[in-house]
XYZ file of C-alpha atoms in Angstrom:
560
model
C 5.276 6.118 7.495
C 4.622 3.243 5.152
C 5.874 -0.092 6.434
C 8.083 -2.120 4.109
C 8.413 -5.876 4.238
C 12.027 -6.654 5.120
C 13.801 -9.910 4.536
C 15.204 -11.665 7.565
C 18.947 -11.360 8.019
C 19.466 -15.121 7.808
C 17.621 -15.273 4.476
C 19.708 -12.388 3.138
C 22.944 -14.116 4.118
C 21.730 -17.311 2.440
C 20.626 -15.566 -0.776
C 23.966 -13.776 -1.103
C 25.833 -17.082 -0.689
C 27.484 -16.189 2.614
C 25.935 -19.177 4.392
C 24.534 -22.533 3.312
C 21.015 -23.796 3.872
C 22.275 -26.173 6.556
C 24.035 -23.325 8.355
C 20.853 -21.240 8.222
C 18.806 -24.059 9.777
C 21.436 -24.552 12.477
C 21.563 -20.796 13.147
C 17.789 -20.574 13.601
C 17.879 -23.461 16.107
C 20.754 -21.802 18.004
C 18.844 -18.522 18.021
C 15.842 -20.197 19.646
C 18.072 -22.035 22.117
C 20.273 -19.105 23.195
C 18.137 -16.038 22.526
C 21.058 -14.431 20.674
C 20.749 -12.611 17.359
C 21.396 -14.820 14.372
C 24.134 -12.544 13.045
C 25.940 -12.686 16.378
C 25.769 -16.500 16.319
C 27.329 -16.736 12.850
C 30.102 -14.253 13.714
C 30.984 -16.113 16.942
C 31.363 -19.359 14.981
C 33.479 -17.667 12.302
C 30.952 -18.490 9.563
C 30.740 -14.822 8.511
C 32.544 -11.626 9.521
C 31.073 -8.593 11.251
C 31.639 -6.683 7.998
C 29.471 -9.265 6.167
C 26.698 -8.770 8.731
C 26.892 -4.974 8.531
C 26.710 -5.091 4.727
C 23.634 -7.322 4.861
C 21.990 -5.107 7.488
C 22.672 -2.028 5.348
C 20.819 -3.692 2.485
C 18.044 -4.881 4.802
C 17.467 -1.615 6.675
C 18.550 0.964 4.143
C 20.923 2.469 6.725
C 24.589 3.015 5.752
C 27.346 1.300 7.708
C 30.873 2.393 8.563
C 34.121 0.734 9.611
C 35.261 2.574 12.750
C 38.741 1.050 12.472
C 39.440 3.342 9.516
C 37.992 6.456 11.126
C 39.536 9.004 13.502
C 37.020 10.184 16.088
C 36.910 13.884 16.993
C 36.372 14.139 20.766
C 34.618 17.508 20.365
C 31.967 15.727 18.300
C 31.865 12.506 20.333
C 31.409 14.479 23.563
C 28.068 15.821 22.266
C 26.729 12.490 23.534
C 27.148 11.996 27.306
C 29.346 9.008 28.145
C 26.568 7.353 30.167
C 24.278 7.308 27.116
C 27.094 6.218 24.795
C 27.816 3.203 27.009
C 24.164 2.389 27.753
C 23.162 2.117 24.093
C 26.594 1.365 22.545
C 26.697 4.481 20.364
C 29.349 7.034 19.382
C 28.873 10.396 17.637
C 31.072 10.527 14.525
C 30.114 13.679 12.625
C 27.819 16.667 12.156
C 26.003 17.357 8.889
C 23.771 20.435 8.560
C 23.147 20.539 12.341
C 22.302 16.843 12.345
C 24.400 14.495 14.470
C 25.709 11.341 12.805
C 25.791 8.550 15.375
C 27.314 5.090 14.888
C 25.008 2.543 16.557
C 24.952 -1.213 17.048
C 21.132 -1.082 16.797
C 19.915 1.898 14.729
C 16.280 0.821 15.177
C 16.358 1.232 18.976
C 13.752 3.974 19.431
C 14.648 4.469 23.113
C 18.244 5.165 22.116
C 17.225 7.542 19.329
C 14.870 9.452 21.648
C 17.492 9.762 24.410
C 20.108 10.896 21.895
C 17.771 13.554 20.518
C 16.862 14.812 24.005
C 20.434 14.884 25.339
C 22.035 16.502 22.269
C 19.082 18.672 21.150
C 19.921 17.661 17.580
C 18.382 15.534 14.860
C 20.028 12.105 14.765
C 21.319 10.351 11.637
C 21.902 6.689 12.596
C 24.784 4.753 11.050
C 25.465 1.030 11.446
C 28.726 -0.046 13.090
C 29.990 -3.146 14.884
C 29.414 -3.387 18.627
C 33.056 -4.291 19.242
C 34.281 -1.311 17.226
C 31.986 1.135 19.027
C 32.977 -0.105 22.504
C 36.647 0.173 21.600
C 36.219 3.778 20.409
C 34.163 4.684 23.502
C 36.937 3.375 25.761
C 39.607 5.270 23.833
C 37.706 8.541 23.449
C 35.974 9.170 26.766
C 38.515 7.718 29.178
C 41.462 9.583 27.622
C 39.708 12.923 27.928
C 38.444 12.066 31.416
C 41.941 11.216 32.652
C 43.348 14.516 31.349
C 40.465 16.445 32.890
C 40.926 14.844 36.321
C 44.716 15.352 36.190
C 44.066 19.058 35.561
C 41.652 19.196 38.518
C 44.200 17.576 40.830
C 46.986 19.914 39.717
C 44.728 22.932 40.216
C 43.729 21.716 43.675
C 47.370 21.253 44.633
C 48.062 24.856 43.682
C 45.304 25.997 46.032
C 46.243 23.902 49.053
C 49.393 22.414 50.466
C 50.350 18.942 49.293
C 50.267 17.676 52.867
C 46.642 18.662 53.260
C 45.646 16.981 50.036
C 47.532 13.820 50.865
C 46.417 13.306 54.428
C 43.106 15.125 54.772
C 41.112 13.705 51.846
C 39.112 10.838 53.400
C 39.403 7.588 51.493
C 35.618 7.280 51.279
C 35.193 10.680 49.559
C 34.612 9.420 46.024
C 34.160 12.972 44.695
C 37.664 14.106 45.680
C 39.834 14.752 42.583
C 42.634 12.460 43.781
C 40.191 9.612 44.446
C 38.690 10.136 40.981
C 42.133 10.210 39.369
C 43.306 6.921 40.899
C 39.954 5.259 40.149
C 40.099 6.502 36.556
C 43.667 5.256 36.049
C 42.781 1.796 37.382
C 39.509 1.531 35.464
C 40.939 2.740 32.185
C 43.834 0.294 32.329
C 41.508 -2.600 33.211
C 39.254 -1.727 30.256
C 42.335 -1.842 28.023
C 43.221 -5.293 29.361
C 46.506 -4.064 30.830
C 48.670 -6.432 32.854
C 50.502 -3.702 34.821
C 50.514 0.023 35.635
C 53.752 1.930 36.265
C 53.612 5.244 38.151
C 57.139 6.600 37.753
C 58.587 9.723 39.409
C 61.237 11.783 37.638
C 62.875 15.077 38.561
C 60.125 17.385 37.288
C 57.137 15.197 36.452
C 55.379 11.851 37.014
C 54.828 9.450 34.129
C 51.971 6.917 34.164
C 52.276 3.937 31.805
C 50.404 0.665 31.318
C 51.508 -2.645 29.800
C 49.393 -4.381 27.153
C 50.579 -7.492 25.283
C 54.034 -7.134 26.811
C 54.582 -3.499 25.697
C 54.405 -0.325 27.805
C 52.257 2.602 26.605
C 52.006 6.069 28.120
C 48.673 6.931 29.721
C 49.381 10.384 31.148
C 51.940 12.726 32.644
C 51.316 14.910 35.667
C 53.215 17.402 37.782
C 55.697 16.099 40.337
C 53.628 17.641 43.155
C 50.880 15.036 42.621
C 53.132 12.036 43.328
C 52.694 11.768 47.101
C 48.930 12.229 46.835
C 48.604 9.462 44.206
C 50.884 7.104 46.152
C 49.061 7.758 49.431
C 45.702 6.974 47.842
C 47.051 3.675 46.485
C 48.567 2.831 49.886
C 45.204 3.424 51.573
C 43.448 1.134 49.072
C 46.029 -1.647 49.448
C 46.409 -1.473 53.241
C 49.971 -0.118 53.327
C 51.690 2.276 55.738
C 51.157 5.796 54.341
C 53.872 7.245 56.595
C 56.616 4.856 55.416
C 58.441 6.262 52.372
C 61.950 4.858 52.915
C 61.344 1.122 52.467
C 59.701 -1.008 49.739
C 56.143 -2.141 50.477
C 53.875 -4.772 48.941
C 50.098 -4.853 49.194
C 46.962 -6.007 47.452
C 43.402 -4.931 46.720
C 40.553 -5.845 44.390
C 38.352 -3.844 42.056
C 35.238 -4.463 39.995
C 34.903 -2.763 36.584
C 31.854 -3.373 34.403
C 31.096 -6.518 36.410
C 34.645 -7.865 35.963
C 36.392 -8.681 39.249
C 40.136 -7.992 39.196
C 42.764 -8.608 41.891
C 45.556 -6.032 42.114
C 49.064 -6.598 43.494
C 50.812 -3.393 44.550
C 54.581 -2.908 44.775
C 56.061 0.382 46.000
C 59.782 1.068 45.636
C 61.669 4.173 46.888
C 63.740 5.796 44.094
C 65.903 8.931 44.052
C 62.929 11.004 42.845
C 60.247 9.470 45.070
C 58.218 6.283 45.385
C 57.626 4.293 42.199
C 54.449 2.222 42.151
C 53.758 -0.838 40.023
C 50.326 -2.449 40.104
C 49.804 -5.887 38.553
C 46.301 -6.904 37.464
C 45.195 -10.498 37.939
C 41.990 -11.055 36.002
C 39.751 -13.678 37.536
C 38.465 -14.568 34.067
C 41.851 -16.270 33.580
C 40.648 -18.817 36.145
C 38.171 -20.113 33.565
C 40.816 -21.243 31.073
C 41.002 -24.983 30.525
C 44.011 -26.925 29.267
C 42.496 -26.868 25.762
C 42.244 -23.070 25.916
C 45.978 -22.681 26.625
C 46.858 -23.137 22.944
C 49.001 -26.274 22.782
C 49.783 -27.776 19.385
C 47.625 -30.954 19.076
C 50.693 -33.210 19.422
C 51.879 -31.342 22.515
C 48.397 -31.315 24.035
C 48.371 -35.127 23.893
C 51.835 -35.219 25.512
C 50.693 -32.939 28.349
C 47.555 -35.029 28.891
C 49.725 -38.143 29.194
C 52.145 -36.396 31.580
C 49.287 -35.493 33.919
C 48.265 -39.161 34.112
C 51.504 -39.995 35.959
C 50.732 -41.048 39.572
C 54.041 -39.623 40.789
C 57.047 -37.648 39.585
C 57.827 -34.004 38.788
C 56.321 -31.977 35.945
C 58.024 -28.613 35.476
C 56.800 -25.493 33.701
C 59.525 -23.080 32.617
C 59.626 -19.602 31.160
C 60.385 -15.984 32.044
C 58.290 -13.851 34.411
C 54.975 -12.928 32.812
C 54.908 -15.843 30.374
C 51.636 -17.260 31.709
C 53.088 -20.110 33.770
C 50.603 -19.614 36.628
C 47.650 -19.724 34.232
C 48.881 -22.952 32.630
C 49.564 -24.523 36.039
C 46.036 -23.611 37.160
C 44.594 -25.235 34.023
C 46.623 -28.398 34.714
C 45.426 -28.486 38.327
C 41.812 -28.340 37.151
C 42.413 -31.510 35.134
C 43.848 -33.209 38.231
C 41.218 -31.846 40.640
C 39.119 -34.950 41.372
C 37.088 -35.946 44.431
C 39.417 -38.852 45.232
C 42.704 -36.879 45.424
C 44.137 -34.402 47.925
C 45.829 -31.462 46.174
C 47.825 -28.881 48.134
C 49.662 -25.893 46.671
C 52.208 -23.468 48.105
C 52.419 -20.186 46.186
C 53.830 -16.668 46.466
C 51.246 -15.229 46.139
C 48.136 -17.317 45.420
C 47.046 -15.991 42.017
C 44.299 -18.384 40.932
C 41.872 -19.548 43.599
C 40.527 -22.990 42.663
C 37.578 -24.621 44.404
C 38.449 -27.988 45.964
C 42.200 -27.368 46.215
C 44.036 -26.481 49.441
C 46.162 -23.416 48.701
C 48.887 -22.018 50.978
C 50.382 -18.534 50.592
C 54.070 -18.031 51.433
C 54.644 -15.530 54.258
C 58.357 -14.977 54.796
C 57.704 -12.411 57.549
C 56.574 -15.204 59.864
C 58.965 -17.832 58.488
C 56.542 -19.590 56.137
C 58.792 -20.253 53.136
C 58.390 -22.689 50.242
C 60.651 -25.192 52.000
C 58.992 -24.957 55.436
C 55.517 -25.121 53.888
C 56.539 -28.196 51.873
C 57.711 -30.045 54.971
C 54.315 -29.447 56.586
C 52.410 -30.311 53.408
C 54.076 -33.734 53.299
C 52.454 -34.455 56.676
C 49.015 -33.588 55.226
C 48.614 -36.826 53.214
C 48.852 -35.141 49.783
C 48.456 -36.930 46.449
C 49.440 -33.935 44.336
C 51.602 -30.957 45.331
C 52.013 -27.739 43.379
C 54.997 -25.526 44.260
C 54.781 -22.001 42.889
C 58.504 -21.857 42.161
C 61.662 -23.914 42.744
C 63.651 -21.053 44.260
C 66.421 -22.772 46.185
C 68.235 -26.055 46.722
C 66.223 -26.928 49.835
C 62.898 -26.589 48.015
C 64.094 -28.582 44.987
C 65.551 -31.325 47.196
C 62.289 -31.760 49.134
C 60.281 -31.715 45.886
C 62.450 -34.399 44.255
C 62.213 -36.645 47.325
C 58.438 -36.163 47.429
C 58.188 -37.170 43.761
C 60.313 -40.284 44.277
C 58.248 -41.342 47.303
C 54.934 -41.416 45.426
C 53.645 -37.856 45.008
C 52.917 -35.978 41.793
C 54.674 -32.600 42.005
C 54.077 -29.629 39.697
C 56.333 -26.584 39.822
C 58.047 -23.824 37.822
C 61.613 -22.827 37.013
C 63.095 -19.777 35.302
C 64.998 -21.318 32.370
C 65.199 -20.443 28.671
C 63.893 -23.752 27.365
C 62.713 -27.170 28.500
C 66.085 -28.932 28.314
C 67.827 -26.278 30.473
C 65.718 -27.208 33.492
C 67.504 -30.562 33.930
C 71.026 -29.147 34.502
C 69.460 -26.348 36.569
C 68.064 -28.887 39.055
C 71.451 -30.622 39.200
C 73.190 -27.253 39.731
C 70.807 -26.606 42.647
C 72.358 -29.559 44.458
C 70.173 -32.530 43.563
C 72.014 -35.660 42.424
C 71.620 -36.439 38.710
C 70.317 -39.965 39.378
C 67.568 -38.534 41.613
C 66.609 -35.930 38.999
C 66.457 -38.685 36.372
C 64.212 -40.819 38.573
C 61.902 -37.948 39.547
C 61.431 -35.830 36.430
C 58.619 -36.896 34.084
C 58.415 -33.917 31.767
C 59.075 -30.221 31.231
C 56.821 -27.686 29.515
C 58.524 -24.500 28.339
C 56.243 -21.568 27.557
C 56.489 -18.132 25.931
C 53.881 -15.527 25.062
C 53.925 -13.883 21.641
C 51.696 -11.088 20.428
C 48.623 -12.218 18.501
C 47.934 -10.537 15.164
C 44.853 -8.323 15.104
C 42.364 -10.294 12.953
C 40.700 -7.070 11.803
C 43.692 -5.515 10.051
C 46.344 -8.192 9.407
C 47.503 -8.391 5.785
C 48.906 -11.226 3.671
C 52.560 -11.097 2.721
C 54.992 -13.185 0.666
C 58.345 -13.819 2.372
C 61.070 -11.929 0.484
C 64.609 -13.151 -0.226
C 66.000 -10.947 2.557
C 63.402 -12.171 5.054
C 64.122 -15.745 4.007
C 67.749 -15.307 5.076
C 66.834 -13.582 8.360
C 64.109 -15.980 9.473
C 65.316 -19.168 7.764
C 61.932 -19.514 6.046
C 61.484 -20.464 2.355
C 61.149 -17.474 0.033
C 57.578 -16.979 -1.175
C 55.983 -18.523 1.936
C 52.622 -16.845 2.577
C 52.433 -15.266 6.031
C 50.633 -12.322 7.621
C 51.964 -8.912 8.660
C 50.824 -6.437 11.314
C 49.149 -3.266 9.998
C 47.295 -1.404 12.746
C 43.744 -0.122 13.238
C 41.621 1.489 15.945
C 40.665 -1.906 17.389
C 44.307 -2.677 18.216
C 45.423 0.893 19.035
C 47.328 1.003 15.717
C 49.773 -1.698 16.907
C 48.697 -4.485 14.553
C 48.428 -6.876 17.497
C 45.581 -7.718 19.852
C 46.151 -10.075 22.761
C 48.805 -12.737 23.160
C 49.059 -16.464 22.582
C 51.199 -19.113 24.221
C 53.921 -21.032 22.404
C 55.204 -24.259 23.958
C 57.927 -26.871 23.991
C 57.036 -30.155 25.705
C 59.910 -32.436 26.729
C 58.805 -35.900 27.840
C 61.389 -37.816 29.880
C 61.023 -41.392 28.669
C 63.115 -44.339 29.882
C 65.929 -43.529 27.432
C 66.214 -39.900 28.601
C 65.893 -41.013 32.228
C 68.894 -43.343 31.827
C 70.823 -40.578 30.081
C 70.160 -38.053 32.881
C 70.820 -40.587 35.648
C 74.203 -41.427 34.117
C 75.265 -37.781 34.360
C 74.735 -36.676 30.741
C 72.856 -33.548 31.765
C 74.134 -30.843 29.415
C 71.365 -28.747 27.845
C 72.600 -29.461 24.326
C 72.723 -33.248 24.795
C 69.255 -33.404 26.340
C 67.697 -31.091 23.731
C 69.212 -32.949 20.766
C 68.066 -36.306 22.135
C 64.563 -34.971 22.862
C 64.256 -33.615 19.307
C 65.296 -37.024 17.946
C 62.496 -38.513 20.034
C 59.863 -36.181 18.554
C 59.952 -33.000 20.645
C 58.586 -29.903 18.888
C 60.734 -26.883 19.811
C 59.506 -23.402 20.717
C 60.656 -22.295 17.258
C 58.674 -25.101 15.561
C 55.484 -24.139 17.358
C 56.017 -20.408 16.830
C 56.404 -21.003 13.073
C 53.259 -23.160 13.124
C 51.365 -20.142 14.519
C 52.953 -17.859 11.894
C 51.702 -20.121 9.083
C 48.225 -20.099 10.647
C 48.186 -16.294 10.577
C 48.104 -15.970 14.361
C 51.417 -14.136 14.794
C 54.337 -12.715 12.790
C 57.872 -13.664 11.837
C 59.106 -10.784 14.019
C 57.458 -12.303 17.084
C 58.896 -15.710 16.185
C 62.385 -14.186 16.011
C 61.931 -12.676 19.482
C 61.663 -16.203 20.901
C 64.999 -17.065 19.287
C 66.633 -14.018 20.912
C 65.229 -15.004 24.328
C 66.770 -18.454 23.952
């Protein structure tokens, strides 16, 4: 075959005007420094899109490219390629043409991949260019869905052959080939690959429903016969160290799992219902530990306010928001800022979610009498500079925390309130005198999570007259709408982002609180006068930046 001289990708991007000469020089230096491909470097920095790169590669290599987001994959075709090969080389079979297999590939020049594909499928291979991210997403959707259904069928067939008791109690937990072991492993792994926050295994009268939560919404994974419930629950109990014989009382446990090199902690909650035990598993991704305060997503003005709050040598800083709003992640990021060699930081949490090197962390254990309040009393005898309390749950805990703040300690904690201003009257309602709250409190950060628009399929939209009335946004304002593609499971959203409200208690607000003016409305109005950006303000800021939608912004208003 005659060799053709091909232009380098960087030169192609430059000649087509996608990058400047300076960007090309920088990209070449980065390529030498990191060893990454130049196209990957430009995409990561947002200089070009993956579609730009694929178009340039098509011109360079003479190989067509496809957008997998706009393509429905037939499992009967995809399954021609074994999953192990698909994952090893990042490929997915997308069609058959005259007994030749069309395969989307991130690297269509990989001769090892082409040879393995030809050997495993016994077909000629037609390579097609596609983005790595798109291929991985389709692999996860295609193979794992079919695998789950296949294993569910195996388990149901096995249960027909043997008694449920035998399956539940006689399958050893180390037998990785057992159908029930495979089913539970597959459920956990598939949900982790999807980035789920929770799994729900729910018993009903005639069947069991398995759902997972992504970006705050539940999606169905599978349904199985009612007879499988006890076997699934028993397997989970074994993994999380729970009593397999106890089915009358709630149980809580924990375990950890590694998927594709990603270590994930799992919190298990089992609750007896009228149709059997319901299991909820929460995933705690250790990658969340790497987030810094800058990664949390504060508006620049609010980021500066939070930085200043953390410089206080003493006082209380509260983080408020509903369950699942990312409070623990933000607290962990704040603690990393404070974590210096010359300070002693102690936390009391239920449970410890983010393990941070250099910080003394205590886990609440109510079974032996170790509560937030009792742990706090002991912590104060440990010469702490900074104390983090997982949650202000009762009057005793809040009273100790306020006294600790007044006597020279910096205290960080959380409360369940709708906004920042509501936390002040909540502390007073818990039994702490208003003058003490005023003296102790330095600031409150309220946080919500909204769904992030999928950058691959979002579309521009002009606000209509009707929408202007609903959202109180000027007609004609340019925003983005959710559409849906394969990369976001047709939802239009991918991931979530945090929206904040930062209330700084200055001397004026301190005097106001200390004098007994602690109504939510009074405090909020005064804070806004003094420059506070509300949750609504920051949500709208993200809408204008194309990060989220007006619908998500409105959801914050309903929560308030």
